[in-house]
PDB file of C-alpha atoms in Angstrom:
ATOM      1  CA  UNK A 127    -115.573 176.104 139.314  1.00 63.00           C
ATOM      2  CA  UNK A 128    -113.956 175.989 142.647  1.00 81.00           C
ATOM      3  CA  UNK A 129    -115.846 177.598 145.592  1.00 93.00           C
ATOM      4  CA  UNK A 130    -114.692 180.818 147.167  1.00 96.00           C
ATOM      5  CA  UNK A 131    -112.518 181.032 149.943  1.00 97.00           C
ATOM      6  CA  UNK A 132    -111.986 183.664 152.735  1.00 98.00           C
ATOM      7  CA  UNK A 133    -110.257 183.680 155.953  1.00 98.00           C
ATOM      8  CA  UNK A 134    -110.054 185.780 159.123  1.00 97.00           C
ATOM      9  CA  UNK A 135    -106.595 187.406 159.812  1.00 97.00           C
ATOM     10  CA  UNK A 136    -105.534 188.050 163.368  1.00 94.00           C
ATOM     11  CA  UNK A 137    -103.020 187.673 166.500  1.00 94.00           C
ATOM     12  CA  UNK A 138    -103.754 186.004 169.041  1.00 89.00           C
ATOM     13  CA  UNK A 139    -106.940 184.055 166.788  1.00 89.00           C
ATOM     14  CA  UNK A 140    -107.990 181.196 170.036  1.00 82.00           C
ATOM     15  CA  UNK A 141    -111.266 182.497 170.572  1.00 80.00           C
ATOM     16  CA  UNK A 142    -112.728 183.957 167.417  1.00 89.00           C
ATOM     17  CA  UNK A 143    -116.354 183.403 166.436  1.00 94.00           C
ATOM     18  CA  UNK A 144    -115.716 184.596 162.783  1.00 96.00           C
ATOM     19  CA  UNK A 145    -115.415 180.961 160.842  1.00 97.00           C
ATOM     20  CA  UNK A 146    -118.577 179.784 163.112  1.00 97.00           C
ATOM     21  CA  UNK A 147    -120.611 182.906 162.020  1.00 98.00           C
ATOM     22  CA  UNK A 148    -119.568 183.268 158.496  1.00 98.00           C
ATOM     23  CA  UNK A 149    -120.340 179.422 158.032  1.00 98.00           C
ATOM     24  CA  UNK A 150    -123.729 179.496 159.084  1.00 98.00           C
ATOM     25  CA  UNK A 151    -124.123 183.088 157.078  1.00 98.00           C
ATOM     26  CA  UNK A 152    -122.845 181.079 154.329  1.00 97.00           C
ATOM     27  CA  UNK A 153    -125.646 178.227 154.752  1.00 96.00           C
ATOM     28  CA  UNK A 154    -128.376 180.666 155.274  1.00 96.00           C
ATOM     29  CA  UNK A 155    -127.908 181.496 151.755  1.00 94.00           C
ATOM     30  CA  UNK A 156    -127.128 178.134 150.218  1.00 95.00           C
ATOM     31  CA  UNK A 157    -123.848 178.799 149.560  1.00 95.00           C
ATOM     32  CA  UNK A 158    -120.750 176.703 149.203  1.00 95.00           C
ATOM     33  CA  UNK A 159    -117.552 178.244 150.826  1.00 97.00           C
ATOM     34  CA  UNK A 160    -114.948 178.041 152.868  1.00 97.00           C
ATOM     35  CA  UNK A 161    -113.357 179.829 155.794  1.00 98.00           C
ATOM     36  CA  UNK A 162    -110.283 179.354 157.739  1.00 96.00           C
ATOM     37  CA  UNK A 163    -108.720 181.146 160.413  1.00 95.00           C
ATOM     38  CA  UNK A 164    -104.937 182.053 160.348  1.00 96.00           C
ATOM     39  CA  UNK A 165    -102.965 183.289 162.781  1.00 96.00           C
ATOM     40  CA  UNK A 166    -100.676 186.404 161.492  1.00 95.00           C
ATOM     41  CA  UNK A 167     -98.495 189.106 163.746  1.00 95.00           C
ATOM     42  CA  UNK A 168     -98.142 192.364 162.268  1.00 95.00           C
ATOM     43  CA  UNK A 169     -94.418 191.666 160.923  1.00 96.00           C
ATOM     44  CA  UNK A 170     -95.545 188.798 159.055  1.00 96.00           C
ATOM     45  CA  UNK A 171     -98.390 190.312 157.036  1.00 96.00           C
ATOM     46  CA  UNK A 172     -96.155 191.509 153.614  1.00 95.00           C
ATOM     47  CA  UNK A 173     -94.442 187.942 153.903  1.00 96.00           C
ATOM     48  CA  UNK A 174     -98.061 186.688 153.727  1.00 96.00           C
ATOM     49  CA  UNK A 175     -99.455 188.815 150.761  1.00 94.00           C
ATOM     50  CA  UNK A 176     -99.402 186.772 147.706  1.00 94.00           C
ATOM     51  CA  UNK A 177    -100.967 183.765 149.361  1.00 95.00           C
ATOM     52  CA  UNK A 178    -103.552 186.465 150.715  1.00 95.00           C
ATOM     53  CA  UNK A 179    -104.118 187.761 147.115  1.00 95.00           C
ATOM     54  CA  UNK A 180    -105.348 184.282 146.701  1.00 95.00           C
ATOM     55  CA  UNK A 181    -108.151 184.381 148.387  1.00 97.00           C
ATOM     56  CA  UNK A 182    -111.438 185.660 147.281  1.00 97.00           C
ATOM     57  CA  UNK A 183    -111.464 188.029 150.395  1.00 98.00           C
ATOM     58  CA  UNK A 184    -110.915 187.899 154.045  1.00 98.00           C
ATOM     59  CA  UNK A 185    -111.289 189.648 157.627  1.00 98.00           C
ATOM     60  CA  UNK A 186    -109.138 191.423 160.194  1.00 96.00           C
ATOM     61  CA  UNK A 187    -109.164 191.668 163.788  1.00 92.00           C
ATOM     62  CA  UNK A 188    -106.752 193.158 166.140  1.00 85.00           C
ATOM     63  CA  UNK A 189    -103.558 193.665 165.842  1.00 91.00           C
ATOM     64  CA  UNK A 190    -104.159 194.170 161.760  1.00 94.00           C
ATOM     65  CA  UNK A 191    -106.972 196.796 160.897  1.00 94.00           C
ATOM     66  CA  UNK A 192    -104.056 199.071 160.917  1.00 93.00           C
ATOM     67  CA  UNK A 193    -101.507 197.147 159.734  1.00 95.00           C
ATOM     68  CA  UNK A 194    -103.211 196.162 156.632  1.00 97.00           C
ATOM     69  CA  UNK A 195    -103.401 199.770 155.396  1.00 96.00           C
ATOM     70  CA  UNK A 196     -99.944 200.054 153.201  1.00 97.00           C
ATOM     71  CA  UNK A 197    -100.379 196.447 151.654  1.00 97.00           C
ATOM     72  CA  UNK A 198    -104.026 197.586 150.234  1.00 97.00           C
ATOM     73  CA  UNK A 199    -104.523 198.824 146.352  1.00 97.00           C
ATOM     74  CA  UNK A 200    -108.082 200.703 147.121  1.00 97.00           C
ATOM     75  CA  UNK A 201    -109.975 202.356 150.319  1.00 98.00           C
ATOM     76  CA  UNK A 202    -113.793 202.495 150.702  1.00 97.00           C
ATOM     77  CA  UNK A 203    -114.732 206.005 152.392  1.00 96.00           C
ATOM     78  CA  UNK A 204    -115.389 204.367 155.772  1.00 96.00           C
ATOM     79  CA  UNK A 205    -112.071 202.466 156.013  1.00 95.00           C
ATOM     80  CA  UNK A 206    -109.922 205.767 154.781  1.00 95.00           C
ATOM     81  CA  UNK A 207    -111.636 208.295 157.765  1.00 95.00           C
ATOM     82  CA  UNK A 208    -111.225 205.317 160.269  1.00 92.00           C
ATOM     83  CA  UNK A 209    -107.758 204.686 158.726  1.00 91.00           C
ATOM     84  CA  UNK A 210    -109.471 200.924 160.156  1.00 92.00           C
ATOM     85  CA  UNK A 211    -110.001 198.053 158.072  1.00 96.00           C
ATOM     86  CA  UNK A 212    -111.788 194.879 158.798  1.00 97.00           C
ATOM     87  CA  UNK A 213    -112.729 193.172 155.628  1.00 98.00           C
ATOM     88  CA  UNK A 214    -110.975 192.629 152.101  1.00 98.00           C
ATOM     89  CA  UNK A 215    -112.026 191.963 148.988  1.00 98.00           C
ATOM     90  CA  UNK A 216    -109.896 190.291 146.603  1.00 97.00           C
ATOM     91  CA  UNK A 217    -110.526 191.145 142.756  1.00 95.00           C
ATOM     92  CA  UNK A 218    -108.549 190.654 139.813  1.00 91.00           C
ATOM     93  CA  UNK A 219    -105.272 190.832 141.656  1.00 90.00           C
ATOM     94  CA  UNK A 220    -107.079 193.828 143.835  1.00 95.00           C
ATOM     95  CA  UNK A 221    -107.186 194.546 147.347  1.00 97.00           C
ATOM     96  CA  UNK A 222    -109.662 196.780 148.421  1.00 98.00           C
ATOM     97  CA  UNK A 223    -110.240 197.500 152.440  1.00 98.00           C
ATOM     98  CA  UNK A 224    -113.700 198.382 153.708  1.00 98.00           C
ATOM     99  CA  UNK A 225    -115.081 198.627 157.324  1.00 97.00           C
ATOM    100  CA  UNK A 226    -118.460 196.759 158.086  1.00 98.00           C
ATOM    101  CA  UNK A 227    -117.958 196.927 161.611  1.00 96.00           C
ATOM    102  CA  UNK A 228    -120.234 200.686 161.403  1.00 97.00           C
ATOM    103  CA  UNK A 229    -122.969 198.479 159.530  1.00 97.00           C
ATOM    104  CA  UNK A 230    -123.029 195.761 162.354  1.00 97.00           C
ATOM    105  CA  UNK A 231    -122.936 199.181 165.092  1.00 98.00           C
ATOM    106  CA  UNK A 232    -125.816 200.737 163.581  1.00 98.00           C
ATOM    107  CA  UNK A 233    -128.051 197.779 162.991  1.00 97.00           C
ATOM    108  CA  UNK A 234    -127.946 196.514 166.424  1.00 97.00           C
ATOM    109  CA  UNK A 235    -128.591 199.743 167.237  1.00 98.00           C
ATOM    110  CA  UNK A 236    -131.520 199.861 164.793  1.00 96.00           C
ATOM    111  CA  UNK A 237    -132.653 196.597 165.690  1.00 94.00           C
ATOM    112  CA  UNK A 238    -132.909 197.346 169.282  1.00 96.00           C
ATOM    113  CA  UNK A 239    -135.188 200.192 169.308  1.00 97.00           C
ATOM    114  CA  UNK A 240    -131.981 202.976 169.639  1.00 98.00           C
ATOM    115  CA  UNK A 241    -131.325 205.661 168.133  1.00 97.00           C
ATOM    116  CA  UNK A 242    -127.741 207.230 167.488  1.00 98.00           C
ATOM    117  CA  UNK A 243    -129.174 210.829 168.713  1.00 98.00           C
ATOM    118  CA  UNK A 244    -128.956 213.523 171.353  1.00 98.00           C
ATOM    119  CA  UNK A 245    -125.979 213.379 174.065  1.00 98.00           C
ATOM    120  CA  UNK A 246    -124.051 210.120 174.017  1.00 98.00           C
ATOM    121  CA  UNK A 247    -121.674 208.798 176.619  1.00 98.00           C
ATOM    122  CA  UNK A 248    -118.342 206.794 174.638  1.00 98.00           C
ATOM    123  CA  UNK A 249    -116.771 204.421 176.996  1.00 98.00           C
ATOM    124  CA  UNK A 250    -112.711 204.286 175.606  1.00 96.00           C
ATOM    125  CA  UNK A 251    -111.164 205.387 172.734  1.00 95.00           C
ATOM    126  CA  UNK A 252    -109.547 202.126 171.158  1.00 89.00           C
ATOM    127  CA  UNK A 253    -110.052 200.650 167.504  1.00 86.00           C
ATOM    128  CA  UNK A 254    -114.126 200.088 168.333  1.00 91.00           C
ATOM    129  CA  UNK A 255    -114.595 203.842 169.926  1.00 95.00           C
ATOM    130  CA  UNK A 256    -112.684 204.879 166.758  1.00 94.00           C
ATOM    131  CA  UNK A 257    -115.474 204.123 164.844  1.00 96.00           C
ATOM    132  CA  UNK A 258    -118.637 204.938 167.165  1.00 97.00           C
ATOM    133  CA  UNK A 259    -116.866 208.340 167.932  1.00 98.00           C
ATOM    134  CA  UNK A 260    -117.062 209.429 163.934  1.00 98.00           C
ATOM    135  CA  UNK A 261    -120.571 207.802 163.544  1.00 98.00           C
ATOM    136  CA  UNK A 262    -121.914 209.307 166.772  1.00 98.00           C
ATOM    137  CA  UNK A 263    -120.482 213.119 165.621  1.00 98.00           C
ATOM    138  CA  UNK A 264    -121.734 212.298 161.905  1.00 98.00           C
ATOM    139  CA  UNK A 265    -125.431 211.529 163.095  1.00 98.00           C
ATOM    140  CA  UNK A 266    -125.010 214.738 165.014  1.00 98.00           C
ATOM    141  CA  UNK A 267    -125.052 213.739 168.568  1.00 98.00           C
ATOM    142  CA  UNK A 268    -122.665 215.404 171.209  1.00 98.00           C
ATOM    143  CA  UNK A 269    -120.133 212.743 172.200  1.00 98.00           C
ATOM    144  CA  UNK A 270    -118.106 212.637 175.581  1.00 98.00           C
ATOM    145  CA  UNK A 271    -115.211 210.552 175.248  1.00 98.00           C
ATOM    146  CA  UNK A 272    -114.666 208.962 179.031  1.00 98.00           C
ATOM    147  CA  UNK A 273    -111.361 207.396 179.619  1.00 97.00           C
ATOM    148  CA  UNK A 274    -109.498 206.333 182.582  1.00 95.00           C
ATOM    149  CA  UNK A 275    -106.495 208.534 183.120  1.00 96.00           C
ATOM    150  CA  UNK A 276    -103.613 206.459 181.611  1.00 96.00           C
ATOM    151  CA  UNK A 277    -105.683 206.585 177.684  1.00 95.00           C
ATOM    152  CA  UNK A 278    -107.004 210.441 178.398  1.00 97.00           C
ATOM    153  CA  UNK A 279    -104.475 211.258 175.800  1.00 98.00           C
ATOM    154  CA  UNK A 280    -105.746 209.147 173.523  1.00 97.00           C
ATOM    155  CA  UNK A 281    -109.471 209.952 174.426  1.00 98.00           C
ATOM    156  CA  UNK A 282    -108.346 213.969 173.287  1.00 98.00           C
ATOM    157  CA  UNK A 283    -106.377 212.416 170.581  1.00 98.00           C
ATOM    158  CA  UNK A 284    -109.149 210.654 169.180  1.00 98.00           C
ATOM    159  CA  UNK A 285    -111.802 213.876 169.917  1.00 98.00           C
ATOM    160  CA  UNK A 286    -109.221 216.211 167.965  1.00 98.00           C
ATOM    161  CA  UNK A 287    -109.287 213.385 164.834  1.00 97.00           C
ATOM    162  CA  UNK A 288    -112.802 213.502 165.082  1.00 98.00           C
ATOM    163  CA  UNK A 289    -113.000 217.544 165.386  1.00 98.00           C
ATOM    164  CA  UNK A 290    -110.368 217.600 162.511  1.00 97.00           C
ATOM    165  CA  UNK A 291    -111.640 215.413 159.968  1.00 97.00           C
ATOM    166  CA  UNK A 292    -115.906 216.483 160.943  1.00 97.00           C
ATOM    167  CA  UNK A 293    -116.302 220.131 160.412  1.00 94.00           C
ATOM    168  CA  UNK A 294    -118.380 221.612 163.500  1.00 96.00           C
ATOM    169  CA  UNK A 295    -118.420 217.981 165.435  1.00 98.00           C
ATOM    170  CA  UNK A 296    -118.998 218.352 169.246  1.00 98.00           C
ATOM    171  CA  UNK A 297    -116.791 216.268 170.878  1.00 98.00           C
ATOM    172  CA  UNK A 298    -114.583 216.423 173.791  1.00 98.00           C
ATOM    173  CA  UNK A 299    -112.857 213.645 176.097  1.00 98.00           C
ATOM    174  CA  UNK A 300    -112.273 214.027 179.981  1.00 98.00           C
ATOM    175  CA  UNK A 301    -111.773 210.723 182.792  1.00 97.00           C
ATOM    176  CA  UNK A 302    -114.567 209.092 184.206  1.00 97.00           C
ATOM    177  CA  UNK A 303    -114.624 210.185 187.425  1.00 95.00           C
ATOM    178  CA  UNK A 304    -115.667 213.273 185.942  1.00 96.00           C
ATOM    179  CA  UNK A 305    -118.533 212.705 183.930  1.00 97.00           C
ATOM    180  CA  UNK A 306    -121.481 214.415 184.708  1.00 96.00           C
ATOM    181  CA  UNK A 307    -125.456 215.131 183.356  1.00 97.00           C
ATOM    182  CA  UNK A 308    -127.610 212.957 181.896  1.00 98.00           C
ATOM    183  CA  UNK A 309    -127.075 210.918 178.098  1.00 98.00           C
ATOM    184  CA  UNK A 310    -129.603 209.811 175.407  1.00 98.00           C
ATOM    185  CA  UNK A 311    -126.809 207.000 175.172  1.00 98.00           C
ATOM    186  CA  UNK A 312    -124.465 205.036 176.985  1.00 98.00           C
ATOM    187  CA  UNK A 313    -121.319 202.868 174.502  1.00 98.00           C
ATOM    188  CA  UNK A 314    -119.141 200.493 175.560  1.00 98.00           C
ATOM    189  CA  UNK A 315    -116.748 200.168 173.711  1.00 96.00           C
ATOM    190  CA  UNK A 316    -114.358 199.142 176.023  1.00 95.00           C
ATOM    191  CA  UNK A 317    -113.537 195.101 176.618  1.00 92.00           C
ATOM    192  CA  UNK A 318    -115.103 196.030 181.214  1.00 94.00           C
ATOM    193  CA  UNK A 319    -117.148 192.693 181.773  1.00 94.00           C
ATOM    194  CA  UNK A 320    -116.007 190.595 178.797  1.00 92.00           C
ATOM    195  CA  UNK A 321    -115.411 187.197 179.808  1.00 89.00           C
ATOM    196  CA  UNK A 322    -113.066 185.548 182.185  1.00 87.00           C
ATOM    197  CA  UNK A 323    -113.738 188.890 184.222  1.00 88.00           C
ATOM    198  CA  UNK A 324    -117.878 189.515 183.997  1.00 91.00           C
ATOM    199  CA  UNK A 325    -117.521 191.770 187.433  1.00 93.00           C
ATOM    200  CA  UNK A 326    -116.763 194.977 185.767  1.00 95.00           C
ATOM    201  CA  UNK A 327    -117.820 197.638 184.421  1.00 96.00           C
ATOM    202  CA  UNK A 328    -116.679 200.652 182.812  1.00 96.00           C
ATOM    203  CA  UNK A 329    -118.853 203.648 184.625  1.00 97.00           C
ATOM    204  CA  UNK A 330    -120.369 203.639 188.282  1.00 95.00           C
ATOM    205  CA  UNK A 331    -124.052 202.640 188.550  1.00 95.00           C
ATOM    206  CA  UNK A 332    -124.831 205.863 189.211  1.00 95.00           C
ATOM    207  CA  UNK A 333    -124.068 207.144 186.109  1.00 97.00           C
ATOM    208  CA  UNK A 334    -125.989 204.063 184.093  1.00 96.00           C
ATOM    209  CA  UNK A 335    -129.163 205.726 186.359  1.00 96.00           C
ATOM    210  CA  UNK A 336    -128.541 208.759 183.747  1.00 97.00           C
ATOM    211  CA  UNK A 337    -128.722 207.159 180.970  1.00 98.00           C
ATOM    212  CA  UNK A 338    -131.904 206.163 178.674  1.00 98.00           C
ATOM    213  CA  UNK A 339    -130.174 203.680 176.482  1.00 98.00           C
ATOM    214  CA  UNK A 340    -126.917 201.373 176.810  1.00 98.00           C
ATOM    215  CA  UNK A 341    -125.224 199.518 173.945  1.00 98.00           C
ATOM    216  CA  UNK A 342    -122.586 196.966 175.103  1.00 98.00           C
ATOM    217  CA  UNK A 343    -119.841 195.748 171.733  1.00 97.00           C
ATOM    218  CA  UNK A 344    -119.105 193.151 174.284  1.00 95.00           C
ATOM    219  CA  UNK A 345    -120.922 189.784 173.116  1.00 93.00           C
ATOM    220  CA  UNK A 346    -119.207 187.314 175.709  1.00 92.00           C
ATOM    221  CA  UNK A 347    -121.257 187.093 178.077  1.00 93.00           C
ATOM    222  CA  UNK A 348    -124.588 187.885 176.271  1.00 94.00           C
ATOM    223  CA  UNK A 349    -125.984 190.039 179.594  1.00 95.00           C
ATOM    224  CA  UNK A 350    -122.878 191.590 181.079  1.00 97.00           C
ATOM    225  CA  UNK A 351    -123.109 193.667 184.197  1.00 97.00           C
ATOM    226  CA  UNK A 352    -123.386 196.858 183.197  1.00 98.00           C
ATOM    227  CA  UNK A 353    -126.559 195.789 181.075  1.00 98.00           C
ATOM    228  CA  UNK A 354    -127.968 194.282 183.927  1.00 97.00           C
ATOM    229  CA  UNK A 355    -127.249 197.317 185.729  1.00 97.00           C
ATOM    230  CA  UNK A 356    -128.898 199.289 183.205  1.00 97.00           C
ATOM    231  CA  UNK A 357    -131.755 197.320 182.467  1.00 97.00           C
ATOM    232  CA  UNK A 358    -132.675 197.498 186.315  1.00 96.00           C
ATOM    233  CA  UNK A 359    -132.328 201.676 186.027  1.00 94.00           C
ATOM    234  CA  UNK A 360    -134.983 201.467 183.075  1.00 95.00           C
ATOM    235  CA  UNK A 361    -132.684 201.580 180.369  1.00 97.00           C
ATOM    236  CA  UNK A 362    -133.320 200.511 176.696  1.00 98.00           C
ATOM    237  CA  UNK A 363    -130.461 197.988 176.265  1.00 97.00           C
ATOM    238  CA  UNK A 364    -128.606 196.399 173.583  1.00 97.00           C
ATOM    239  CA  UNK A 365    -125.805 193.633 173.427  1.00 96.00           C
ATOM    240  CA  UNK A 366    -122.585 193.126 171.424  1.00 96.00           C
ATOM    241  CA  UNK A 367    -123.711 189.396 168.919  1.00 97.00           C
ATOM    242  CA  UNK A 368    -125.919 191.324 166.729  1.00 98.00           C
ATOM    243  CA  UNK A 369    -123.389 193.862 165.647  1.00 98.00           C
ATOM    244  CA  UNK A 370    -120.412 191.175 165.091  1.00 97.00           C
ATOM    245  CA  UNK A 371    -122.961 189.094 162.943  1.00 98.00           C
ATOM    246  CA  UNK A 372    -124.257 192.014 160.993  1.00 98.00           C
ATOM    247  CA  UNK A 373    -120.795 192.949 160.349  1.00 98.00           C
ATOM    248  CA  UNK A 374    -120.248 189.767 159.210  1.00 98.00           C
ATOM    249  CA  UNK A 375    -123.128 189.866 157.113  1.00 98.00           C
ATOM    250  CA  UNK A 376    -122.335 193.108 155.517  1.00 98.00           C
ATOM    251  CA  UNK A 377    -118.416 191.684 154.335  1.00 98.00           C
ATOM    252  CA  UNK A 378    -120.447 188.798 152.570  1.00 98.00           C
ATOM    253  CA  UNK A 379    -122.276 191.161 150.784  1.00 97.00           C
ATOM    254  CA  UNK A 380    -118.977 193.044 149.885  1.00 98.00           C
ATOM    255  CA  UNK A 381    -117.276 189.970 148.464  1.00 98.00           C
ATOM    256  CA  UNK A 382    -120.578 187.992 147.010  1.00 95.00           C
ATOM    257  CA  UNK A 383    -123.386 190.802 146.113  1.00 93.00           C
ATOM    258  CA  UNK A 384    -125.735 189.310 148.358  1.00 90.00           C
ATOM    259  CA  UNK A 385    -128.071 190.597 150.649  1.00 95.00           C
ATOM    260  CA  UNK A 386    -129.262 189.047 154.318  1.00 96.00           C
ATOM    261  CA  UNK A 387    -132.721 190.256 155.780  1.00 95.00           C
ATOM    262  CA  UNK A 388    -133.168 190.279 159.430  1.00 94.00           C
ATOM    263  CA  UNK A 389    -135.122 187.344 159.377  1.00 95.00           C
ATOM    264  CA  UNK A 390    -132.263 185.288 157.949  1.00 96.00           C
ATOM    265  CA  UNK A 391    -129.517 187.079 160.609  1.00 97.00           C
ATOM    266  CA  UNK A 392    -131.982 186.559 163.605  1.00 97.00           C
ATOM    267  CA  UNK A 393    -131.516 182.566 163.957  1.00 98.00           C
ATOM    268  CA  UNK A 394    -127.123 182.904 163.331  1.00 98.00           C
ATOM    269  CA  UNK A 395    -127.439 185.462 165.944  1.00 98.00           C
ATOM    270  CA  UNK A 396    -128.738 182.764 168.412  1.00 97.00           C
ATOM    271  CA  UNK A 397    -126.697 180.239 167.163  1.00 98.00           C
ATOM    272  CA  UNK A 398    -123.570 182.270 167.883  1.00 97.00           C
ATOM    273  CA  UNK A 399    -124.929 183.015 171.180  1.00 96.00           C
ATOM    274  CA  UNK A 400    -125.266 179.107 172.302  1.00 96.00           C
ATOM    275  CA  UNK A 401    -122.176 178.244 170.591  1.00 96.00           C
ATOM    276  CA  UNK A 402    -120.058 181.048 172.389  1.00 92.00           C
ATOM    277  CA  UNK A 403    -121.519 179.428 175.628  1.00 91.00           C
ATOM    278  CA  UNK A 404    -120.531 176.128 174.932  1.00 91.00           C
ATOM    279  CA  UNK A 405    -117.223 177.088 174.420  1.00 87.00           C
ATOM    280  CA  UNK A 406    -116.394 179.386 177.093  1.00 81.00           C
ATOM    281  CA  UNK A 407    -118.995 178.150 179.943  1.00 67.00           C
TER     282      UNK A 407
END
């Protein structure tokens, strides 16, 4: 029997840490696979399809999560209120989309002492805000959407989706020059202070001084600036690796039915984290 094979879709691919991850997910349970990266535009996805259907499964980054949507047979619940999908499973001819990327979200969250309560603070409104904006309004919390002026529209877009599809969500979007009060929790899920340009940041730091708890997506670099920032204000902070590897983790168990504890995801976390500075410092 051949061993399974998967791949991560995307365009431009140079600096993904998917095959790296999923490898060492892959050894962490003793199992033999492989996983290739291939470089796809948009346009060139139905071409692509039957060699796609050949695979066991496989992942999606930007510009596909979208994209993928009309090629797809099935929709888990997640993937359908995102209209988002970052993993595949292939079946019997079968393509069903899912989104893991909530499962990686939540157990960083979870595995840094946060909880996903009270007022929260949602820094953009692109593909990762997508989904942190519906979890944040489905645990409850009151969201402010901050934006800088030229994606307001899609900050009120993305609160009236929200409003629309959550009955009674409180949600609303305004710029950031703007915001105001105190938050439970501070999301970035904007790409401010990713590598080459660590000097940014998406709020002043006197609005981090607000804030009890910050949760960066961005993984490159590990500390970025507004988590120093933050950390130096007192808040409870968490960083970007642990949700890309638990989201990893959580498409394995889609296509192979097996389960990672967080004593087996603790050790790829770290190894992701020295071999994204090799590469890039």
């Amino acid at each position: 029997m051949s061993s399974p094979r998967y791949a991560v879709l995307g365009y431009p691919l140079e600096h993904t840490m998917s095959p790296f991850i999923h490898e060492k997910l892959f050894t962490a349970q003793g199992m033999s696979a492989s996983y290739e990266k291939r470089e796809l535009p948009p346009e060139a996805l139905a071409q692509a399809l039957p060699s796609l259907r050949a695979l066991d499964g496989f992942n999606l980054t930007i510009p596909l999560k979208s994209a993928i949507l009309p090629f797809l047979d099935q929709l888990e619940d997640r993937a359908a209120l995102y209209r988002a999908v970052n993993t595949v499973k292939c079946s019997q001819n079968i393509l069903t989309g899912y989104n893991t990327d909530y499962i990686g979200f939540l157990r960083a969250l979870e595995s840094a002492g946060i909880t996903l309560s009270g007022r929260v603070l949602l820094c953009g409104a692109g593909g990762a805000a997508h989904m942190m904006a519906f979890e944040a309004a489905m645990a409850g919390c009151t969201v402010t959407i901050a934006a800088r002026p030229s994606g307001l529209s899609r900050a009120q877009s993305l609160a009236q989706e929200v409003r629309g599809k959550i009955p009674g969500a409180n949600i609303t979007a305004l710029t950031y020059d703007t915001v105001s009060g105190a938050f439970d929790l501070l999301l970035n899920a904007t790409p401010a202070g990713m590598y080459p340009h660590p000097d940014c940041m998406p709020v002043e730091a006197n609005v981090l001084a607000r804030c009890k708890a910050v949760f960066d997506a961005v993984y490159n670099p590990r500390e970025t600036l507004l988590l120093r920032t933050a950390r130096q204000t007192g808040a409870v902070c968490a960083y970007g690796m642990p949700m890309l590897v638990w989201q990893a983790a959580a498409a394995q168990e889609i296509w192979n039915g097996r389960t990672f504890t967080a004593g087996q995801i603790a050790p790829v976390i770290e190894q992701a984290n020295r071999e994204m500075e090799r590469v890039f410092h």
